[in-house]
Amino acid sequence: MKWLKKLQTIDSKIIYLVLFFAIALPLIFPIGIPVEINAGTRTFYDTIDNLPKGSVILISYDWDAASAPELLPQATAITKHALTNGHKIVALGLWYAGPTFADRVHNAVAAEVEGKEYGVDFVNLGYRPGGAVVLNSMARDFHQTFPEDVNRTRLSEIPLMKEVKDINDIDLIIDLSAGDPGYRAYIEQIGSQYNVPILVGCTAVSVSGITPYLQSGNVGALLGGLRAAAEYELLIDTPGLGLGGMDAQSVAHLTIIAFIIVGNIAYIATKKKK
Amino acid sequence: METLGIWIAAIGTIAILSFLYKENPIYRTVEHIFVGVSAGIGLYWGYDSIRQNAWNPLFNPAEGESRQLLMLIPLILGILLYSRFMENYKWVSRIPLGFIIGIGSALAIRGVIGASFMDQIIATMRMPLWGTMVKFGFDSLLFVVGVIGTLIYFFFSTEQKGALKYGASIGKWTMMIAFGTAFGNTVMSRVSLLIGRVYFLLGEWLQII
Amino acid sequence: MRREVPIIVTLIAGLLFLLDYFIKIPLISGIVGEFETWAIVISAFALGLGAANLFRIHLQKAIKKSEGWYNSVLLLVSMVVMAISGIGWTQTNSIYSYMFDNIFVPINGTMFALLAFYLASASYRAFRVRTPEATVLLVSAVIVMVGNAPVGRLIWEGFPGYSSWIMSVFNSAGMRGIIIGASLGAIVTSLRIIFGIDRSYFGGQ
């Protein structure tokens, strides 16, 4: 069975090309596979929904461009949901690209939700290096840790930050995390010392590591990857990048599974022959 | 300007993708530009943190606030970090390094003890299982046995024989399943990133979506 | 002196932060609060350390016109432009935004997207049912992959359920065992660092 042997040593570039088309074709010709909403996403949504109007939510942008395709749609959907419900948002980043993405999200959402004003409804505090130490410092005193926002306005002059002095003034923390520092820093440094609920939105790759914290109650709810972003977009009835990519996600997964199966059939067949 | 930006982004994207074919000069050039931009972003935020947290409180305090002379110390300590570029004074950089590493280590202990150690043990003992998988009545048992088995697997103080051997074996199988799920989730993550880039190429650049 | 001073600094900083966690004494809390800001400032200086090193190496390359010098020039120019535009006019200025959106985001995103291709290739070439362990790993990976994609439910109603069962029972159990073990390791390593037993972070001395 020469062809089975050949199948085992197929050129990588063919595999690359097949994967590329497995993603490109469903984007060009959408199939419309229905997306079911998971219980975890529903809990996340309900937590924000059940907060009293005017609650202050801290959203931490702990990711960079490498995770933007997964976390930007999550951030956009969550921010839109929170602002529509009349909550206030304090954004910051433990990764240095974070605050710029926060700006992008705020600009996009503020254009959609009427009457939302920077400094009153949302604020962007920027980035500080140090991870765990930043969280401890911030929990003690926001104004000492972040004396100014990203526009170099003193926090004491920003209406929203006049009400927010320390972590006790925050009603909910949402950490959008792509690694370290990220969800673990929030769970370990803030969650174990202060009584503020923590929700996590993360890349799919981090989901495996977070589930123990979800089961132990350290994390209230979890959004994992692009799929969860798509579900959230459905819940707030605003289709975006998440839902747009779901068909491609399905086809790409099936393609990779097909690779595994074909590779193994060839392997087993040639092994038996030996 | 916006169209030019999209073209620049598209060229950058294709240049990086070209690495799949083989390493080439265009890839290297784009990679260098990226490293430069990243370092520039780091420099900006580094500067801004120093300005806000040390320089302004010391030299330019806000109205109604007093000058914080103590901020001179972290400024000096920070500068001392750069002594590592001078062969004879390299050791001086270990002072600020020791300061942040001491704090980092203490914070690691503080954080880990509560959330990642005690809370995880307590949660295993309480076991109200997340999810609604009622058809598997023995979930809690599987879970507890899995956690204990994994811990036994990493228990190297005595030779693993008898009950310990069986425990370690359960741990090994539990971890194999866990690593499988980690692989599945990694595939999901990386595919999502690729979707993002293909979406950009076909949508924003070529405009065929 | 060269050894003792850094070790004493590490010890004092570490002990103060540990003490503050277990016993709340206003004086110590005050010092710890101050030290937190100091640590942020020193970490900010550390951010520049990598850039300084990069600057030194590539400036030398550019001056000596060694192989690929033009890449070094491009690196230096993009670093300086990005840093100055941010430092001078914050991240909201047009040059910073332009370079962030059109260089940083697409290139960084694509670099990590490349891994999808390598994963696909590895799935085809290396993900084999060689041993029972590898088979279990493969089966759980496939179930999670199908269950996570919306198409899973269309193929078989049970996929999402089994996927979340594997995630919440076996994955959580295995990961929790690893987390508890790693936590013990982190506590011991951190204590060794604070008390000066482990000095590897000083550069092997």
JSON list of C-alpha atoms in Angstrom, two decimals, chain C residues 19-159:
[
{"chain": "C", "resi": 19, "resn": "LEU", "atom": "CA", "xyz": [3.82, 40.09, 58.03]},
{"chain": "C", "resi": 20, "resn": "ASP", "atom": "CA", "xyz": [1.30, 42.57, 56.64]},
{"chain": "C", "resi": 21, "resn": "TYR", "atom": "CA", "xyz": [-0.81, 39.72, 55.32]},
{"chain": "C", "resi": 22, "resn": "PHE", "atom": "CA", "xyz": [-1.05, 37.84, 58.59]},
{"chain": "C", "resi": 23, "resn": "ILE", "atom": "CA", "xyz": [-1.04, 40.65, 61.17]},
{"chain": "C", "resi": 24, "resn": "LYS", "atom": "CA", "xyz": [-2.51, 44.07, 60.45]},
{"chain": "C", "resi": 25, "resn": "ILE", "atom": "CA", "xyz": [-0.26, 46.67, 62.08]},
{"chain": "C", "resi": 26, "resn": "PRO", "atom": "CA", "xyz": [-0.95, 50.21, 60.81]},
{"chain": "C", "resi": 27, "resn": "LEU", "atom": "CA", "xyz": [2.75, 51.16, 60.71]},
{"chain": "C", "resi": 28, "resn": "ILE", "atom": "CA", "xyz": [3.68, 48.09, 58.64]},
{"chain": "C", "resi": 29, "resn": "SER", "atom": "CA", "xyz": [0.64, 48.50, 56.40]},
{"chain": "C", "resi": 30, "resn": "GLY", "atom": "CA", "xyz": [1.76, 52.08, 55.76]},
{"chain": "C", "resi": 31, "resn": "ILE", "atom": "CA", "xyz": [5.29, 50.97, 54.83]},
{"chain": "C", "resi": 32, "resn": "VAL", "atom": "CA", "xyz": [3.96, 48.15, 52.65]},
{"chain": "C", "resi": 33, "resn": "GLY", "atom": "CA", "xyz": [1.64, 50.59, 50.85]},
{"chain": "C", "resi": 34, "resn": "GLU", "atom": "CA", "xyz": [4.61, 52.85, 50.14]},
{"chain": "C", "resi": 35, "resn": "PHE", "atom": "CA", "xyz": [6.75, 49.91, 49.02]},
{"chain": "C", "resi": 36, "resn": "GLU", "atom": "CA", "xyz": [4.04, 48.84, 46.58]},
{"chain": "C", "resi": 37, "resn": "THR", "atom": "CA", "xyz": [4.36, 52.15, 44.73]},
{"chain": "C", "resi": 38, "resn": "TRP", "atom": "CA", "xyz": [8.14, 51.85, 44.83]},
{"chain": "C", "resi": 39, "resn": "ALA", "atom": "CA", "xyz": [7.91, 48.36, 43.32]},
{"chain": "C", "resi": 40, "resn": "ILE", "atom": "CA", "xyz": [5.74, 49.71, 40.50]},
{"chain": "C", "resi": 41, "resn": "VAL", "atom": "CA", "xyz": [8.29, 52.45, 39.78]},
{"chain": "C", "resi": 42, "resn": "ILE", "atom": "CA", "xyz": [11.21, 50.00, 39.80]},
{"chain": "C", "resi": 43, "resn": "SER", "atom": "CA", "xyz": [9.26, 47.60, 37.55]},
{"chain": "C", "resi": 44, "resn": "ALA", "atom": "CA", "xyz": [8.70, 50.52, 35.18]},
{"chain": "C", "resi": 45, "resn": "PHE", "atom": "CA", "xyz": [12.46, 51.08, 35.03]},
{"chain": "C", "resi": 46, "resn": "ALA", "atom": "CA", "xyz": [12.85, 47.35, 34.37]},
{"chain": "C", "resi": 47, "resn": "LEU", "atom": "CA", "xyz": [10.56, 47.73, 31.33]},
{"chain": "C", "resi": 48, "resn": "GLY", "atom": "CA", "xyz": [13.17, 50.03, 29.83]},
{"chain": "C", "resi": 49, "resn": "LEU", "atom": "CA", "xyz": [15.94, 47.53, 30.54]},
{"chain": "C", "resi": 50, "resn": "GLY", "atom": "CA", "xyz": [14.97, 45.25, 27.66]},
{"chain": "C", "resi": 51, "resn": "ALA", "atom": "CA", "xyz": [14.56, 48.21, 25.33]},
{"chain": "C", "resi": 52, "resn": "ALA", "atom": "CA", "xyz": [17.97, 49.57, 26.37]},
{"chain": "C", "resi": 53, "resn": "ASN", "atom": "CA", "xyz": [19.60, 46.24, 25.62]},
{"chain": "C", "resi": 54, "resn": "LEU", "atom": "CA", "xyz": [17.84, 46.03, 22.27]},
{"chain": "C", "resi": 55, "resn": "PHE", "atom": "CA", "xyz": [18.90, 49.61, 21.48]},
{"chain": "C", "resi": 56, "resn": "ARG", "atom": "CA", "xyz": [22.55, 48.86, 22.33]},
{"chain": "C", "resi": 57, "resn": "ILE", "atom": "CA", "xyz": [22.75, 45.69, 20.23]},
{"chain": "C", "resi": 58, "resn": "HIS", "atom": "CA", "xyz": [21.00, 47.07, 17.17]},
{"chain": "C", "resi": 59, "resn": "LEU", "atom": "CA", "xyz": [22.80, 50.41, 17.28]},
{"chain": "C", "resi": 60, "resn": "GLN", "atom": "CA", "xyz": [26.10, 48.51, 17.18]},
{"chain": "C", "resi": 61, "resn": "LYS", "atom": "CA", "xyz": [24.82, 46.40, 14.28]},
{"chain": "C", "resi": 62, "resn": "ALA", "atom": "CA", "xyz": [23.70, 49.49, 12.38]},
{"chain": "C", "resi": 63, "resn": "ILE", "atom": "CA", "xyz": [26.97, 51.37, 12.95]},
{"chain": "C", "resi": 64, "resn": "LYS", "atom": "CA", "xyz": [29.13, 48.39, 12.00]},
{"chain": "C", "resi": 65, "resn": "LYS", "atom": "CA", "xyz": [26.89, 47.72, 9.02]},
{"chain": "C", "resi": 66, "resn": "SER", "atom": "CA", "xyz": [26.92, 44.02, 9.87]},
{"chain": "C", "resi": 67, "resn": "GLU", "atom": "CA", "xyz": [24.61, 41.58, 8.06]},
{"chain": "C", "resi": 68, "resn": "GLY", "atom": "CA", "xyz": [20.99, 42.74, 8.06]},
{"chain": "C", "resi": 69, "resn": "TRP", "atom": "CA", "xyz": [21.93, 46.24, 9.34]},
{"chain": "C", "resi": 70, "resn": "TYR", "atom": "CA", "xyz": [18.94, 47.79, 7.57]},
{"chain": "C", "resi": 71, "resn": "ASN", "atom": "CA", "xyz": [16.63, 45.66, 9.73]},
{"chain": "C", "resi": 72, "resn": "SER", "atom": "CA", "xyz": [18.36, 47.02, 12.82]},
{"chain": "C", "resi": 73, "resn": "VAL", "atom": "CA", "xyz": [17.82, 50.58, 11.55]},
{"chain": "C", "resi": 74, "resn": "LEU", "atom": "CA", "xyz": [14.12, 49.85, 10.99]},
{"chain": "C", "resi": 75, "resn": "LEU", "atom": "CA", "xyz": [13.86, 48.36, 14.47]},
{"chain": "C", "resi": 76, "resn": "LEU", "atom": "CA", "xyz": [15.47, 51.43, 16.04]},
{"chain": "C", "resi": 77, "resn": "VAL", "atom": "CA", "xyz": [13.35, 53.86, 14.04]},
{"chain": "C", "resi": 78, "resn": "SER", "atom": "CA", "xyz": [10.07, 52.10, 14.87]},
{"chain": "C", "resi": 79, "resn": "MET", "atom": "CA", "xyz": [11.05, 51.87, 18.55]},
{"chain": "C", "resi": 80, "resn": "VAL", "atom": "CA", "xyz": [11.93, 55.57, 18.76]},
{"chain": "C", "resi": 81, "resn": "VAL", "atom": "CA", "xyz": [8.87, 56.75, 16.80]},
{"chain": "C", "resi": 82, "resn": "MET", "atom": "CA", "xyz": [6.49, 54.64, 18.90]},
{"chain": "C", "resi": 83, "resn": "ALA", "atom": "CA", "xyz": [8.08, 55.66, 22.20]},
{"chain": "C", "resi": 84, "resn": "ILE", "atom": "CA", "xyz": [8.29, 59.38, 21.40]},
{"chain": "C", "resi": 85, "resn": "SER", "atom": "CA", "xyz": [4.76, 59.59, 20.03]},
{"chain": "C", "resi": 86, "resn": "GLY", "atom": "CA", "xyz": [3.42, 57.90, 23.17]},
{"chain": "C", "resi": 87, "resn": "ILE", "atom": "CA", "xyz": [5.58, 59.81, 25.62]},
{"chain": "C", "resi": 88, "resn": "GLY", "atom": "CA", "xyz": [4.84, 63.13, 23.93]},
{"chain": "C", "resi": 89, "resn": "TRP", "atom": "CA", "xyz": [1.16, 62.84, 23.15]},
{"chain": "C", "resi": 90, "resn": "THR", "atom": "CA", "xyz": [-0.18, 59.65, 24.87]},
{"chain": "C", "resi": 91, "resn": "GLN", "atom": "CA", "xyz": [-1.60, 56.54, 23.24]},
{"chain": "C", "resi": 92, "resn": "THR", "atom": "CA", "xyz": [-4.46, 58.53, 21.69]},
{"chain": "C", "resi": 93, "resn": "ASN", "atom": "CA", "xyz": [-2.23, 60.42, 19.23]},
{"chain": "C", "resi": 94, "resn": "SER", "atom": "CA", "xyz": [-2.58, 59.55, 15.57]},
{"chain": "C", "resi": 95, "resn": "ILE", "atom": "CA", "xyz": [0.95, 58.19, 14.92]},
{"chain": "C", "resi": 96, "resn": "TYR", "atom": "CA", "xyz": [0.81, 55.86, 17.94]},
{"chain": "C", "resi": 97, "resn": "SER", "atom": "CA", "xyz": [-2.69, 54.70, 17.02]},
{"chain": "C", "resi": 98, "resn": "TYR", "atom": "CA", "xyz": [-1.74, 54.19, 13.39]},
{"chain": "C", "resi": 99, "resn": "MET", "atom": "CA", "xyz": [1.28, 52.07, 14.22]},
{"chain": "C", "resi": 100, "resn": "PHE", "atom": "CA", "xyz": [-0.59, 50.15, 16.92]},
{"chain": "C", "resi": 101, "resn": "ASP", "atom": "CA", "xyz": [-3.52, 49.30, 14.63]},
{"chain": "C", "resi": 102, "resn": "ASN", "atom": "CA", "xyz": [-1.64, 48.68, 11.40]},
{"chain": "C", "resi": 103, "resn": "ILE", "atom": "CA", "xyz": [1.66, 47.18, 12.56]},
{"chain": "C", "resi": 104, "resn": "PHE", "atom": "CA", "xyz": [1.49, 45.88, 16.12]},
{"chain": "C", "resi": 105, "resn": "VAL", "atom": "CA", "xyz": [-1.98, 44.26, 15.99]},
{"chain": "C", "resi": 106, "resn": "PRO", "atom": "CA", "xyz": [-1.76, 42.46, 12.62]},
{"chain": "C", "resi": 107, "resn": "ILE", "atom": "CA", "xyz": [1.81, 41.23, 13.03]},
{"chain": "C", "resi": 108, "resn": "ASN", "atom": "CA", "xyz": [1.44, 40.05, 16.62]},
{"chain": "C", "resi": 109, "resn": "GLY", "atom": "CA", "xyz": [-1.90, 38.41, 15.77]},
{"chain": "C", "resi": 110, "resn": "THR", "atom": "CA", "xyz": [-0.49, 36.64, 12.72]},
{"chain": "C", "resi": 111, "resn": "MET", "atom": "CA", "xyz": [2.57, 35.37, 14.61]},
{"chain": "C", "resi": 112, "resn": "PHE", "atom": "CA", "xyz": [0.32, 33.49, 17.01]},
{"chain": "C", "resi": 113, "resn": "ALA", "atom": "CA", "xyz": [-2.11, 32.47, 14.26]},
{"chain": "C", "resi": 114, "resn": "LEU", "atom": "CA", "xyz": [0.80, 30.62, 12.62]},
{"chain": "C", "resi": 115, "resn": "LEU", "atom": "CA", "xyz": [0.51, 28.15, 15.47]},
{"chain": "C", "resi": 116, "resn": "ALA", "atom": "CA", "xyz": [-2.85, 26.98, 14.07]},
{"chain": "C", "resi": 117, "resn": "PHE", "atom": "CA", "xyz": [-1.01, 25.69, 11.00]},
{"chain": "C", "resi": 118, "resn": "TYR", "atom": "CA", "xyz": [1.64, 23.97, 13.08]},
{"chain": "C", "resi": 119, "resn": "LEU", "atom": "CA", "xyz": [-1.04, 22.41, 15.31]},
{"chain": "C", "resi": 120, "resn": "ALA", "atom": "CA", "xyz": [-2.85, 21.09, 12.24]},
{"chain": "C", "resi": 121, "resn": "SER", "atom": "CA", "xyz": [0.38, 19.66, 10.89]},
{"chain": "C", "resi": 122, "resn": "ALA", "atom": "CA", "xyz": [1.29, 18.12, 14.27]},
{"chain": "C", "resi": 123, "resn": "SER", "atom": "CA", "xyz": [-2.22, 16.63, 14.53]},
{"chain": "C", "resi": 124, "resn": "TYR", "atom": "CA", "xyz": [-1.68, 14.90, 11.22]},
{"chain": "C", "resi": 125, "resn": "ARG", "atom": "CA", "xyz": [1.90, 13.75, 11.70]},
{"chain": "C", "resi": 126, "resn": "ALA", "atom": "CA", "xyz": [2.48, 13.23, 15.40]},
{"chain": "C", "resi": 127, "resn": "PHE", "atom": "CA", "xyz": [-0.85, 12.71, 17.16]},
{"chain": "C", "resi": 128, "resn": "ARG", "atom": "CA", "xyz": [-0.72, 8.90, 16.99]},
{"chain": "C", "resi": 129, "resn": "VAL", "atom": "CA", "xyz": [-2.39, 6.15, 18.99]},
{"chain": "C", "resi": 130, "resn": "ARG", "atom": "CA", "xyz": [1.03, 4.72, 19.88]},
{"chain": "C", "resi": 131, "resn": "THR", "atom": "CA", "xyz": [0.27, 3.95, 23.54]},
{"chain": "C", "resi": 132, "resn": "PRO", "atom": "CA", "xyz": [-2.92, 3.63, 25.64]},
{"chain": "C", "resi": 133, "resn": "GLU", "atom": "CA", "xyz": [-2.05, 6.98, 27.29]},
{"chain": "C", "resi": 134, "resn": "ALA", "atom": "CA", "xyz": [-1.73, 8.71, 23.93]},
{"chain": "C", "resi": 135, "resn": "THR", "atom": "CA", "xyz": [-5.05, 7.19, 22.85]},
{"chain": "C", "resi": 136, "resn": "VAL", "atom": "CA", "xyz": [-6.85, 8.58, 25.91]},
{"chain": "C", "resi": 137, "resn": "LEU", "atom": "CA", "xyz": [-5.29, 11.99, 25.30]},
{"chain": "C", "resi": 138, "resn": "LEU", "atom": "CA", "xyz": [-6.36, 11.89, 21.67]},
{"chain": "C", "resi": 139, "resn": "VAL", "atom": "CA", "xyz": [-9.93, 10.80, 22.39]},
{"chain": "C", "resi": 140, "resn": "SER", "atom": "CA", "xyz": [-10.49, 13.49, 25.03]},
{"chain": "C", "resi": 141, "resn": "ALA", "atom": "CA", "xyz": [-8.98, 16.12, 22.71]},
{"chain": "C", "resi": 142, "resn": "VAL", "atom": "CA", "xyz": [-11.29, 15.11, 19.87]},
{"chain": "C", "resi": 143, "resn": "ILE", "atom": "CA", "xyz": [-14.41, 15.11, 22.08]},
{"chain": "C", "resi": 144, "resn": "VAL", "atom": "CA", "xyz": [-13.57, 18.59, 23.42]},
{"chain": "C", "resi": 145, "resn": "MET", "atom": "CA", "xyz": [-12.82, 19.88, 19.92]},
{"chain": "C", "resi": 146, "resn": "VAL", "atom": "CA", "xyz": [-16.13, 18.66, 18.53]},
{"chain": "C", "resi": 147, "resn": "GLY", "atom": "CA", "xyz": [-18.09, 19.61, 21.63]},
{"chain": "C", "resi": 148, "resn": "ASN", "atom": "CA", "xyz": [-16.69, 23.14, 21.65]},
{"chain": "C", "resi": 149, "resn": "ALA", "atom": "CA", "xyz": [-17.60, 23.90, 18.06]},
{"chain": "C", "resi": 150, "resn": "PRO", "atom": "CA", "xyz": [-21.25, 24.69, 17.28]},
{"chain": "C", "resi": 151, "resn": "VAL", "atom": "CA", "xyz": [-21.25, 21.85, 14.74]},
{"chain": "C", "resi": 152, "resn": "GLY", "atom": "CA", "xyz": [-20.81, 19.30, 17.57]},
{"chain": "C", "resi": 153, "resn": "ARG", "atom": "CA", "xyz": [-24.48, 19.40, 18.51]},
{"chain": "C", "resi": 154, "resn": "LEU", "atom": "CA", "xyz": [-25.51, 18.85, 14.88]},
{"chain": "C", "resi": 155, "resn": "ILE", "atom": "CA", "xyz": [-23.35, 15.73, 14.61]},
{"chain": "C", "resi": 156, "resn": "TRP", "atom": "CA", "xyz": [-24.57, 14.20, 17.85]},
{"chain": "C", "resi": 157, "resn": "GLU", "atom": "CA", "xyz": [-26.69, 15.79, 20.60]},
{"chain": "C", "resi": 158, "resn": "GLY", "atom": "CA", "xyz": [-24.49, 14.19, 23.25]},
{"chain": "C", "resi": 159, "resn": "PHE", "atom": "CA", "xyz": [-21.17, 15.79, 22.22]}
]
